[in-house]
Amino acid sequence: MTRRILLSAFAMAALLVGCATTPAPAPLADTLARDPQLSTFNRLVAQAGLTEELRAAGPLTVLAPTDEAFKAVPAKTLEALAADPAQLKAVLSYHVIAGSLASAEIKPGSVKTRQGSNLTIAKAGTFITADDAVVQQADVVATNGVAHIIDRVLMPPKKP
């Protein structure tokens, strides 16, 4: 009897550990929303009306700036973006690339963003950059693509 109770306890513990450590696969919008260091990015994505785009079939690659990255952006710039939904959407779309680009597939060069401008990416060993941002956490896998957590907010080039 004691052995049966112990085996049941071990089985229950294994089940609980499995559930706690492996969240269900989800689209990029929902996967990124789970990460507390991306709360500013997620709030701005919702404000710009991009949440459904990040839930769409994809595949997409998202370069998601951390809250710390947003703190480095001048307050006036963030206020201007908040007041101009089209510009906010353009800046956030500059962080999205059509297609799934895992870190193992990154080759130095440029890629076209959903905003329409090219973004320069580079890789040396496990060190990856996108424009002047450094990837802090690569390959956050979602059902419709992949995200890379970056340390800077990327600004698209000014159109002439």
Short mmCIF file of N, CA and C in Angstrom, two decimals:
data_model
loop_
_atom_site.label_atom_id
_atom_site.label_comp_id
_atom_site.label_asym_id
_atom_site.label_seq_id
_atom_site.Cartn_x
_atom_site.Cartn_y
_atom_site.Cartn_z
N MET A 1 0.82 -1.19 0.00
CA MET A 1 0.00 0.00 0.00
C MET A 1 0.87 1.26 0.00
N THR A 2 1.88 1.29 0.87
CA THR A 2 2.76 2.45 0.95
C THR A 2 3.49 2.66 -0.38
N ARG A 3 3.89 1.54 -1.01
CA ARG A 3 4.58 1.63 -2.28
C ARG A 3 3.67 2.24 -3.35
N ARG A 4 2.39 1.84 -3.35
CA ARG A 4 1.44 2.36 -4.32
C ARG A 4 1.24 3.87 -4.11
N ILE A 5 1.18 4.31 -2.87
CA ILE A 5 1.02 5.72 -2.57
C ILE A 5 2.23 6.51 -3.05
N LEU A 6 3.44 5.97 -2.78
CA LEU A 6 4.66 6.63 -3.24
C LEU A 6 4.71 6.73 -4.75
N LEU A 7 4.35 5.64 -5.46
CA LEU A 7 4.35 5.68 -6.92
C LEU A 7 3.34 6.70 -7.43
N SER A 8 2.18 6.77 -6.81
CA SER A 8 1.18 7.75 -7.21
C SER A 8 1.69 9.18 -6.97
N ALA A 9 2.37 9.38 -5.86
CA ALA A 9 2.91 10.71 -5.55
C ALA A 9 3.97 11.11 -6.58
N PHE A 10 4.85 10.15 -6.94
CA PHE A 10 5.86 10.44 -7.96
C PHE A 10 5.22 10.73 -9.31
N ALA A 11 4.22 9.98 -9.68
CA ALA A 11 3.53 10.20 -10.95
C ALA A 11 2.88 11.58 -10.97
N MET A 12 2.24 11.94 -9.87
CA MET A 12 1.57 13.25 -9.78
C MET A 12 2.61 14.38 -9.85
N ALA A 13 3.73 14.21 -9.16
CA ALA A 13 4.78 15.23 -9.18
C ALA A 13 5.34 15.39 -10.59
N ALA A 14 5.57 14.29 -11.28
CA ALA A 14 6.09 14.35 -12.65
C ALA A 14 5.10 15.05 -13.57
N LEU A 15 3.82 14.78 -13.39
CA LEU A 15 2.79 15.43 -14.19
C LEU A 15 2.78 16.93 -13.93
N LEU A 16 2.85 17.33 -12.67
CA LEU A 16 2.83 18.75 -12.33
C LEU A 16 4.06 19.47 -12.86
N VAL A 17 5.22 18.85 -12.74
CA VAL A 17 6.45 19.46 -13.24
C VAL A 17 6.37 19.62 -14.75
N GLY A 18 5.88 18.61 -15.45
CA GLY A 18 5.73 18.69 -16.90
C GLY A 18 4.82 19.82 -17.31
N CYS A 19 3.73 20.00 -16.60
CA CYS A 19 2.78 21.06 -16.93
C CYS A 19 3.37 22.44 -16.63
N ALA A 20 4.12 22.56 -15.58
CA ALA A 20 4.62 23.87 -15.15
C ALA A 20 5.76 24.37 -16.04
N THR A 21 6.53 23.48 -16.62
CA THR A 21 7.70 23.93 -17.35
C THR A 21 7.49 24.05 -18.85
N THR A 22 6.43 23.48 -19.39
CA THR A 22 6.23 23.50 -20.82
C THR A 22 4.91 24.17 -21.17
N PRO A 23 4.94 25.47 -21.47
CA PRO A 23 3.70 26.12 -21.87
C PRO A 23 3.25 25.59 -23.23
N ALA A 24 1.97 25.60 -23.45
CA ALA A 24 1.42 25.13 -24.73
C ALA A 24 1.94 25.99 -25.87
N PRO A 25 2.21 25.39 -27.03
CA PRO A 25 2.64 26.19 -28.17
C PRO A 25 1.59 27.25 -28.49
N ALA A 26 2.08 28.44 -28.84
CA ALA A 26 1.18 29.56 -29.10
C ALA A 26 1.78 30.44 -30.19
N PRO A 27 0.95 31.29 -30.82
CA PRO A 27 1.48 32.23 -31.81
C PRO A 27 2.41 33.26 -31.17
N LEU A 28 3.15 33.98 -31.99
CA LEU A 28 4.12 34.95 -31.51
C LEU A 28 3.52 35.96 -30.53
N ALA A 29 2.35 36.52 -30.84
CA ALA A 29 1.75 37.53 -29.96
C ALA A 29 1.56 36.97 -28.55
N ASP A 30 1.08 35.75 -28.45
CA ASP A 30 0.81 35.15 -27.14
C ASP A 30 2.09 34.66 -26.46
N THR A 31 3.02 34.14 -27.25
CA THR A 31 4.30 33.68 -26.71
C THR A 31 5.07 34.86 -26.11
N LEU A 32 5.11 35.98 -26.83
CA LEU A 32 5.83 37.16 -26.34
C LEU A 32 5.11 37.80 -25.16
N ALA A 33 3.79 37.70 -25.13
CA ALA A 33 3.01 38.28 -24.01
C ALA A 33 3.32 37.57 -22.69
N ARG A 34 3.82 36.35 -22.75
CA ARG A 34 4.17 35.60 -21.53
C ARG A 34 5.45 36.09 -20.87
N ASP A 35 6.24 36.87 -21.60
CA ASP A 35 7.57 37.28 -21.10
C ASP A 35 7.46 38.64 -20.42
N PRO A 36 7.66 38.69 -19.09
CA PRO A 36 7.50 39.96 -18.37
C PRO A 36 8.49 41.05 -18.79
N GLN A 37 9.65 40.69 -19.35
CA GLN A 37 10.62 41.70 -19.78
C GLN A 37 10.22 42.37 -21.09
N LEU A 38 9.09 41.94 -21.68
CA LEU A 38 8.63 42.50 -22.95
C LEU A 38 7.30 43.24 -22.81
N SER A 39 6.97 43.69 -21.61
CA SER A 39 5.66 44.30 -21.39
C SER A 39 5.46 45.59 -22.21
N THR A 40 6.48 46.41 -22.35
CA THR A 40 6.35 47.64 -23.14
C THR A 40 6.13 47.30 -24.61
N PHE A 41 6.92 46.39 -25.13
CA PHE A 41 6.77 45.95 -26.52
C PHE A 41 5.35 45.42 -26.76
N ASN A 42 4.88 44.56 -25.87
CA ASN A 42 3.55 43.97 -26.03
C ASN A 42 2.45 45.04 -25.97
N ARG A 43 2.59 46.00 -25.07
CA ARG A 43 1.61 47.08 -24.95
C ARG A 43 1.57 47.91 -26.23
N LEU A 44 2.74 48.23 -26.77
CA LEU A 44 2.81 49.04 -27.99
C LEU A 44 2.31 48.27 -29.22
N VAL A 45 2.57 46.97 -29.26
CA VAL A 45 2.04 46.13 -30.35
C VAL A 45 0.51 46.19 -30.34
N ALA A 46 -0.07 46.06 -29.16
CA ALA A 46 -1.53 46.15 -29.05
C ALA A 46 -2.02 47.54 -29.46
N GLN A 47 -1.34 48.57 -28.99
CA GLN A 47 -1.72 49.96 -29.29
C GLN A 47 -1.65 50.23 -30.80
N ALA A 48 -0.68 49.63 -31.48
CA ALA A 48 -0.51 49.83 -32.92
C ALA A 48 -1.43 48.93 -33.75
N GLY A 49 -2.17 48.05 -33.08
CA GLY A 49 -3.07 47.16 -33.80
C GLY A 49 -2.36 46.02 -34.51
N LEU A 50 -1.20 45.61 -34.00
CA LEU A 50 -0.43 44.55 -34.65
C LEU A 50 -0.59 43.17 -34.00
N THR A 51 -1.37 43.08 -32.94
CA THR A 51 -1.50 41.80 -32.23
C THR A 51 -1.99 40.69 -33.15
N GLU A 52 -3.03 40.98 -33.92
CA GLU A 52 -3.57 39.94 -34.82
C GLU A 52 -2.57 39.55 -35.90
N GLU A 53 -1.77 40.51 -36.37
CA GLU A 53 -0.74 40.18 -37.36
C GLU A 53 0.28 39.21 -36.77
N LEU A 54 0.58 39.37 -35.48
CA LEU A 54 1.54 38.47 -34.82
C LEU A 54 0.87 37.15 -34.39
N ARG A 55 -0.44 37.05 -34.60
CA ARG A 55 -1.14 35.78 -34.38
C ARG A 55 -1.44 35.07 -35.70
N ALA A 56 -1.24 35.76 -36.82
CA ALA A 56 -1.56 35.20 -38.13
C ALA A 56 -0.67 34.01 -38.45
N ALA A 57 -0.98 33.35 -39.55
CA ALA A 57 -0.31 32.11 -39.91
C ALA A 57 1.21 32.23 -40.02
N GLY A 58 1.70 33.34 -40.55
CA GLY A 58 3.15 33.49 -40.65
C GLY A 58 3.72 32.68 -41.79
N PRO A 59 4.96 32.27 -41.72
CA PRO A 59 5.88 32.45 -40.60
C PRO A 59 6.47 33.87 -40.55
N LEU A 60 6.79 34.28 -39.33
CA LEU A 60 7.37 35.59 -39.08
C LEU A 60 8.56 35.45 -38.15
N THR A 61 9.45 36.44 -38.22
CA THR A 61 10.53 36.58 -37.25
C THR A 61 10.34 37.94 -36.59
N VAL A 62 10.32 37.96 -35.26
CA VAL A 62 10.14 39.20 -34.52
C VAL A 62 11.41 39.48 -33.71
N LEU A 63 11.89 40.70 -33.82
CA LEU A 63 13.00 41.18 -33.00
C LEU A 63 12.36 42.02 -31.90
N ALA A 64 12.23 41.46 -30.73
CA ALA A 64 11.46 42.09 -29.65
C ALA A 64 12.37 42.79 -28.65
N PRO A 65 12.30 44.13 -28.58
CA PRO A 65 13.11 44.88 -27.60
C PRO A 65 12.57 44.69 -26.18
N THR A 66 13.48 44.61 -25.24
CA THR A 66 13.11 44.48 -23.82
C THR A 66 12.61 45.81 -23.26
N ASP A 67 12.03 45.74 -22.07
CA ASP A 67 11.62 46.97 -21.39
C ASP A 67 12.82 47.88 -21.17
N GLU A 68 13.98 47.31 -20.85
CA GLU A 68 15.20 48.10 -20.67
C GLU A 68 15.56 48.84 -21.96
N ALA A 69 15.36 48.19 -23.10
CA ALA A 69 15.64 48.84 -24.38
C ALA A 69 14.74 50.06 -24.58
N PHE A 70 13.47 49.93 -24.20
CA PHE A 70 12.55 51.06 -24.34
C PHE A 70 12.90 52.20 -23.38
N LYS A 71 13.47 51.88 -22.23
CA LYS A 71 13.87 52.93 -21.29
C LYS A 71 14.99 53.81 -21.87
N ALA A 72 15.75 53.27 -22.80
CA ALA A 72 16.85 54.02 -23.41
C ALA A 72 16.36 54.97 -24.51
N VAL A 73 15.11 54.81 -24.95
CA VAL A 73 14.55 55.70 -25.97
C VAL A 73 14.13 56.99 -25.28
N PRO A 74 14.50 58.14 -25.85
CA PRO A 74 14.10 59.42 -25.23
C PRO A 74 12.57 59.49 -25.05
N ALA A 75 12.16 60.04 -23.91
CA ALA A 75 10.73 60.14 -23.59
C ALA A 75 9.96 60.88 -24.67
N LYS A 76 10.55 61.94 -25.24
CA LYS A 76 9.88 62.70 -26.30
C LYS A 76 9.61 61.82 -27.52
N THR A 77 10.53 60.94 -27.83
CA THR A 77 10.36 60.05 -28.98
C THR A 77 9.21 59.09 -28.73
N LEU A 78 9.16 58.50 -27.52
CA LEU A 78 8.07 57.58 -27.19
C LEU A 78 6.72 58.31 -27.19
N GLU A 79 6.70 59.54 -26.68
CA GLU A 79 5.45 60.32 -26.67
C GLU A 79 5.00 60.61 -28.10
N ALA A 80 5.93 60.94 -28.97
CA ALA A 80 5.60 61.22 -30.37
C ALA A 80 5.05 59.97 -31.06
N LEU A 81 5.65 58.81 -30.75
CA LEU A 81 5.16 57.56 -31.33
C LEU A 81 3.76 57.23 -30.82
N ALA A 82 3.53 57.44 -29.54
CA ALA A 82 2.22 57.17 -28.96
C ALA A 82 1.15 58.07 -29.58
N ALA A 83 1.53 59.28 -29.97
CA ALA A 83 0.59 60.24 -30.55
C ALA A 83 0.37 60.02 -32.05
N ASP A 84 1.22 59.21 -32.69
CA ASP A 84 1.14 58.98 -34.14
C ASP A 84 1.07 57.48 -34.42
N PRO A 85 -0.16 56.91 -34.45
CA PRO A 85 -0.32 55.47 -34.63
C PRO A 85 0.36 54.92 -35.89
N ALA A 86 0.36 55.68 -36.96
CA ALA A 86 0.99 55.20 -38.20
C ALA A 86 2.50 55.07 -38.02
N GLN A 87 3.11 56.05 -37.36
CA GLN A 87 4.55 55.99 -37.12
C GLN A 87 4.90 54.87 -36.13
N LEU A 88 4.07 54.70 -35.11
CA LEU A 88 4.28 53.61 -34.15
C LEU A 88 4.23 52.27 -34.86
N LYS A 89 3.25 52.10 -35.73
CA LYS A 89 3.13 50.85 -36.49
C LYS A 89 4.34 50.65 -37.39
N ALA A 90 4.85 51.73 -38.00
CA ALA A 90 6.03 51.64 -38.87
C ALA A 90 7.26 51.19 -38.07
N VAL A 91 7.44 51.80 -36.90
CA VAL A 91 8.60 51.44 -36.07
C VAL A 91 8.51 49.98 -35.63
N LEU A 92 7.35 49.56 -35.17
CA LEU A 92 7.20 48.17 -34.72
C LEU A 92 7.29 47.19 -35.88
N SER A 93 6.79 47.56 -37.05
CA SER A 93 6.88 46.68 -38.23
C SER A 93 8.31 46.53 -38.70
N TYR A 94 9.17 47.49 -38.35
CA TYR A 94 10.60 47.39 -38.66
C TYR A 94 11.25 46.27 -37.84
N HIS A 95 10.58 45.82 -36.79
CA HIS A 95 11.06 44.72 -35.95
C HIS A 95 10.54 43.36 -36.40
N VAL A 96 9.81 43.31 -37.53
CA VAL A 96 9.20 42.07 -38.00
C VAL A 96 9.70 41.75 -39.41
N ILE A 97 10.09 40.50 -39.60
CA ILE A 97 10.60 40.02 -40.88
C ILE A 97 9.70 38.88 -41.34
N ALA A 98 9.31 38.90 -42.62
CA ALA A 98 8.53 37.80 -43.17
C ALA A 98 9.42 36.56 -43.25
N GLY A 99 8.91 35.43 -42.81
CA GLY A 99 9.66 34.19 -42.81
C GLY A 99 10.26 33.92 -41.44
N SER A 100 10.52 32.65 -41.17
CA SER A 100 11.09 32.25 -39.89
C SER A 100 12.61 32.19 -40.04
N LEU A 101 13.31 32.99 -39.24
CA LEU A 101 14.76 33.08 -39.33
C LEU A 101 15.37 32.69 -37.98
N ALA A 102 15.63 31.40 -37.81
CA ALA A 102 16.25 30.90 -36.59
C ALA A 102 17.72 31.33 -36.57
N SER A 103 18.31 31.38 -35.38
CA SER A 103 19.69 31.86 -35.26
C SER A 103 20.66 31.04 -36.11
N ALA A 104 20.42 29.73 -36.24
CA ALA A 104 21.31 28.88 -37.04
C ALA A 104 21.26 29.24 -38.52
N GLU A 105 20.18 29.91 -38.97
CA GLU A 105 20.00 30.25 -40.38
C GLU A 105 20.47 31.66 -40.72
N ILE A 106 20.88 32.43 -39.73
CA ILE A 106 21.26 33.82 -39.97
C ILE A 106 22.59 33.90 -40.69
N LYS A 107 22.58 34.64 -41.78
CA LYS A 107 23.80 34.90 -42.55
C LYS A 107 23.96 36.42 -42.61
N PRO A 108 25.19 36.91 -42.51
CA PRO A 108 25.39 38.36 -42.58
C PRO A 108 24.81 38.95 -43.87
N GLY A 109 24.16 40.08 -43.73
CA GLY A 109 23.58 40.73 -44.90
C GLY A 109 22.39 41.57 -44.47
N SER A 110 21.48 41.78 -45.40
CA SER A 110 20.30 42.57 -45.06
C SER A 110 19.04 41.77 -45.38
N VAL A 111 18.00 42.07 -44.61
CA VAL A 111 16.70 41.43 -44.81
C VAL A 111 15.65 42.53 -44.85
N LYS A 112 14.61 42.31 -45.63
CA LYS A 112 13.52 43.28 -45.73
C LYS A 112 12.56 43.08 -44.57
N THR A 113 12.22 44.18 -43.92
CA THR A 113 11.27 44.13 -42.81
C THR A 113 9.85 44.32 -43.31
N ARG A 114 8.87 44.05 -42.45
CA ARG A 114 7.47 44.28 -42.81
C ARG A 114 7.18 45.77 -43.01
N GLN A 115 8.03 46.62 -42.47
CA GLN A 115 7.89 48.07 -42.64
C GLN A 115 8.29 48.48 -44.06
N GLY A 116 9.13 47.65 -44.71
CA GLY A 116 9.55 47.93 -46.08
C GLY A 116 11.01 48.27 -46.25
N SER A 117 11.68 48.64 -45.16
CA SER A 117 13.11 48.97 -45.23
C SER A 117 13.94 47.72 -44.97
N ASN A 118 15.21 47.81 -45.36
CA ASN A 118 16.13 46.72 -45.08
C ASN A 118 16.78 46.90 -43.72
N LEU A 119 17.03 45.79 -43.07
CA LEU A 119 17.65 45.71 -41.75
C LEU A 119 18.94 44.90 -41.92
N THR A 120 20.04 45.37 -41.36
CA THR A 120 21.31 44.67 -41.46
C THR A 120 21.45 43.69 -40.30
N ILE A 121 21.73 42.43 -40.64
CA ILE A 121 21.96 41.42 -39.61
C ILE A 121 23.36 40.85 -39.77
N ALA A 122 23.93 40.42 -38.66
CA ALA A 122 25.27 39.83 -38.68
C ALA A 122 25.35 38.77 -37.60
N LYS A 123 26.28 37.84 -37.80
CA LYS A 123 26.46 36.76 -36.83
C LYS A 123 27.92 36.37 -36.79
N ALA A 124 28.44 36.24 -35.56
CA ALA A 124 29.80 35.75 -35.34
C ALA A 124 29.70 34.76 -34.19
N GLY A 125 29.77 33.47 -34.50
CA GLY A 125 29.56 32.45 -33.47
C GLY A 125 28.12 32.52 -32.98
N THR A 126 27.94 32.74 -31.69
CA THR A 126 26.59 32.87 -31.14
C THR A 126 26.19 34.33 -30.97
N PHE A 127 27.07 35.26 -31.33
CA PHE A 127 26.84 36.69 -31.21
C PHE A 127 26.08 37.17 -32.44
N ILE A 128 24.85 37.68 -32.25
CA ILE A 128 24.00 38.10 -33.37
C ILE A 128 23.60 39.56 -33.17
N THR A 129 23.67 40.32 -34.26
CA THR A 129 23.22 41.71 -34.21
C THR A 129 22.19 41.97 -35.31
N ALA A 130 21.33 42.95 -35.02
CA ALA A 130 20.37 43.46 -36.00
C ALA A 130 20.49 44.98 -35.94
N ASP A 131 20.97 45.59 -37.02
CA ASP A 131 21.36 47.00 -37.00
C ASP A 131 22.31 47.19 -35.82
N ASP A 132 21.99 48.07 -34.85
CA ASP A 132 22.90 48.26 -33.71
C ASP A 132 22.42 47.55 -32.44
N ALA A 133 21.45 46.65 -32.58
CA ALA A 133 20.96 45.89 -31.43
C ALA A 133 21.66 44.53 -31.35
N VAL A 134 21.81 44.05 -30.13
CA VAL A 134 22.41 42.74 -29.90
C VAL A 134 21.30 41.79 -29.43
N VAL A 135 21.29 40.60 -29.99
CA VAL A 135 20.32 39.59 -29.58
C VAL A 135 20.74 39.06 -28.20
N GLN A 136 19.85 39.22 -27.24
CA GLN A 136 20.12 38.73 -25.88
C GLN A 136 19.63 37.31 -25.69
N GLN A 137 18.53 36.97 -26.34
CA GLN A 137 17.97 35.62 -26.26
C GLN A 137 17.46 35.27 -27.65
N ALA A 138 18.05 34.24 -28.24
CA ALA A 138 17.67 33.84 -29.59
C ALA A 138 16.66 32.69 -29.55
N ASP A 139 15.95 32.55 -30.65
CA ASP A 139 15.11 31.38 -30.91
C ASP A 139 14.00 31.13 -29.89
N VAL A 140 13.19 32.14 -29.63
CA VAL A 140 11.98 31.94 -28.85
C VAL A 140 10.95 31.44 -29.87
N VAL A 141 10.65 30.15 -29.81
CA VAL A 141 9.85 29.50 -30.84
C VAL A 141 8.36 29.66 -30.55
N ALA A 142 7.61 29.96 -31.61
CA ALA A 142 6.15 30.07 -31.53
C ALA A 142 5.56 29.23 -32.67
N THR A 143 4.25 29.08 -32.66
CA THR A 143 3.61 28.26 -33.69
C THR A 143 3.68 28.90 -35.07
N ASN A 144 3.85 30.20 -35.13
CA ASN A 144 3.88 30.89 -36.43
C ASN A 144 5.20 31.60 -36.70
N GLY A 145 6.26 31.17 -36.05
CA GLY A 145 7.56 31.77 -36.32
C GLY A 145 8.49 31.71 -35.13
N VAL A 146 9.39 32.68 -35.09
CA VAL A 146 10.42 32.72 -34.06
C VAL A 146 10.66 34.18 -33.66
N ALA A 147 11.06 34.38 -32.41
CA ALA A 147 11.41 35.73 -31.95
C ALA A 147 12.82 35.69 -31.38
N HIS A 148 13.46 36.85 -31.44
CA HIS A 148 14.77 37.05 -30.83
C HIS A 148 14.63 38.28 -29.95
N ILE A 149 15.03 38.18 -28.70
CA ILE A 149 14.93 39.29 -27.76
C ILE A 149 16.18 40.16 -27.93
N ILE A 150 15.97 41.47 -28.16
CA ILE A 150 17.09 42.37 -28.44
C ILE A 150 17.20 43.47 -27.38
N ASP A 151 18.38 44.10 -27.34
CA ASP A 151 18.68 45.08 -26.29
C ASP A 151 18.47 46.54 -26.71
N ARG A 152 17.94 46.78 -27.91
CA ARG A 152 17.70 48.15 -28.38
C ARG A 152 16.42 48.20 -29.18
N VAL A 153 15.81 49.37 -29.21
CA VAL A 153 14.68 49.62 -30.08
C VAL A 153 15.25 50.08 -31.41
N LEU A 154 14.85 49.41 -32.48
CA LEU A 154 15.34 49.74 -33.81
C LEU A 154 14.46 50.82 -34.44
N MET A 155 15.08 51.79 -35.05
CA MET A 155 14.34 52.84 -35.74
C MET A 155 14.59 52.70 -37.24
N PRO A 156 13.50 52.68 -38.02
CA PRO A 156 13.68 52.56 -39.48
C PRO A 156 14.39 53.79 -40.03
N PRO A 157 15.10 53.62 -41.14
CA PRO A 157 15.76 54.78 -41.74
C PRO A 157 14.72 55.79 -42.20
N LYS A 158 15.10 57.05 -42.14
CA LYS A 158 14.20 58.11 -42.59
C LYS A 158 14.11 58.06 -44.11
N LYS A 159 12.89 58.19 -44.60
CA LYS A 159 12.68 58.18 -46.06
C LYS A 159 13.04 59.58 -46.60
N PRO A 160 13.78 59.63 -47.72
CA PRO A 160 14.15 60.95 -48.27
C PRO A 160 12.96 61.70 -48.82
#
